[in-house]
Amino acid sequence: EIVLTQSPATLSLSPGERATLSCRASQSVSSYLAWYQQKPGQAPRLLIYDASNRATGIPARFSGSGSGTDFTLTISSLEPEDFAVYYCQQRSNWPPLYTFGQGTKLEIK
Amino acid sequence: QVQLQESGPGLVKPSETLSLTCTVSGGSISSYYWSWIRQPAGKGLEWIGRIYTSGSTNYNPSLKSRVTMSVDTSKNQFSLKLSSVTAADTAVYYCARVGATTPYLDYWGQGTLVTVSS
């Protein structure tokens, strides 16, 4: 089973600052990694898929990078609505198993 | 715009079976995988399993012995049954669609809280 480890657990920043979130896989997932944003009381929302592609309607300030085992989600200039919990996710080929990282909480400093 | 809505009892007794249904609107249920994911309060996301519209299923090994998923294409619905529940199964349960060509969850329901308690 592939384990995804996110860091840091909590990131405290101010609006306008740049956020860098990390996700590390226990073995290579190629570029098959996604990022989700979850706000309190809401379902997760797909932000980035295949490591670097923005999902429909996602602002350009969100970008993803990486391949293999190390991935990064970058928010170039934080807006107030960006403070949330972020999860990375991958799916192993066989058996098909979808796994999530434990999440990074992005909070207002 | 595809929308998903979970429905089912919000309270289930220990040792009984949790049953939830997800209704898909704004698009066909056909030719997609559909998943269930759960999230205990204050914790992360756990994938429960997925079902294709043919009825083919894959389950999380940690829950496999207790999970059954089914699909009703005529009603644009799919369902989850989780047997022998305990307090550890208390969580918000989400249904979600897996993208047509990518292994990601692109549409989600709003989630429904299921509490296991006597």
PDB file of C-alpha atoms in Angstrom, chain B residues 37-78:
ATOM      1  CA  ILE B  37     -15.383   8.069   1.127  1.00  0.00           C
ATOM      2  CA  ARG B  38     -15.775   8.749   4.819  1.00  0.00           C
ATOM      3  CA  GLN B  39     -14.343  11.242   7.276  1.00  0.00           C
ATOM      4  CA  PRO B  40     -14.565  10.960  11.068  1.00  0.00           C
ATOM      5  CA  ALA B  41     -14.978  14.279  12.823  1.00  0.00           C
ATOM      6  CA  GLY B  42     -11.736  16.244  12.796  1.00  0.00           C
ATOM      7  CA  LYS B  43      -9.871  13.547  10.878  1.00  0.00           C
ATOM      8  CA  GLY B  44      -8.784  12.752   7.347  1.00  0.00           C
ATOM      9  CA  LEU B  45     -10.410  11.049   4.391  1.00  0.00           C
ATOM     10  CA  GLU B  46     -10.744   7.286   4.024  1.00  0.00           C
ATOM     11  CA  TRP B  47     -11.721   5.679   0.730  1.00  0.00           C
ATOM     12  CA  ILE B  48     -14.293   2.923   1.241  1.00  0.00           C
ATOM     13  CA  GLY B  49     -14.643   1.548  -2.277  1.00  0.00           C
ATOM     14  CA  ARG B  50     -15.868   2.071  -5.802  1.00  0.00           C
ATOM     15  CA  ILE B  51     -18.402   0.552  -8.168  1.00  0.00           C
ATOM     16  CA  TYR B  52     -18.627   0.673 -11.930  1.00  0.00           C
ATOM     17  CA  THR B  53     -21.961   0.928 -13.648  1.00  0.00           C
ATOM     18  CA  SER B  54     -21.588  -2.705 -14.713  1.00  0.00           C
ATOM     19  CA  GLY B  55     -21.655  -3.608 -11.033  1.00  0.00           C
ATOM     20  CA  SER B  56     -17.935  -4.381 -10.764  1.00  0.00           C
ATOM     21  CA  THR B  57     -16.580  -3.372  -7.352  1.00  0.00           C
ATOM     22  CA  ASN B  58     -13.313  -2.712  -5.547  1.00  0.00           C
ATOM     23  CA  TYR B  59     -13.179  -2.206  -1.810  1.00  0.00           C
ATOM     24  CA  ASN B  60     -10.660  -0.912   0.682  1.00  0.00           C
ATOM     25  CA  PRO B  61      -9.073  -4.070   2.138  1.00  0.00           C
ATOM     26  CA  SER B  62      -9.484  -2.672   5.639  1.00  0.00           C
ATOM     27  CA  LEU B  63     -13.281  -2.647   5.224  1.00  0.00           C
ATOM     28  CA  LYS B  64     -13.790  -5.293   2.558  1.00  0.00           C
ATOM     29  CA  SER B  65     -15.347  -7.921   4.817  1.00  0.00           C
ATOM     30  CA  ARG B  66     -18.135  -5.536   5.837  1.00  0.00           C
ATOM     31  CA  VAL B  67     -18.813  -3.506   2.659  1.00  0.00           C
ATOM     32  CA  THR B  68     -21.279  -4.096  -0.144  1.00  0.00           C
ATOM     33  CA  MET B  69     -21.908  -1.630  -2.952  1.00  0.00           C
ATOM     34  CA  SER B  70     -24.593  -1.785  -5.598  1.00  0.00           C
ATOM     35  CA  VAL B  71     -25.806   0.339  -8.499  1.00  0.00           C
ATOM     36  CA  ASP B  72     -29.224   1.001 -10.012  1.00  0.00           C
ATOM     37  CA  THR B  73     -28.727   2.645 -13.374  1.00  0.00           C
ATOM     38  CA  SER B  74     -32.472   2.997 -13.949  1.00  0.00           C
ATOM     39  CA  LYS B  75     -32.660   5.312 -10.955  1.00  0.00           C
ATOM     40  CA  ASN B  76     -29.232   6.922 -11.422  1.00  0.00           C
ATOM     41  CA  GLN B  77     -28.323   5.740  -7.934  1.00  0.00           C
ATOM     42  CA  PHE B  78     -25.650   3.721  -6.208  1.00  0.00           C
TER      43      PHE B  78
END
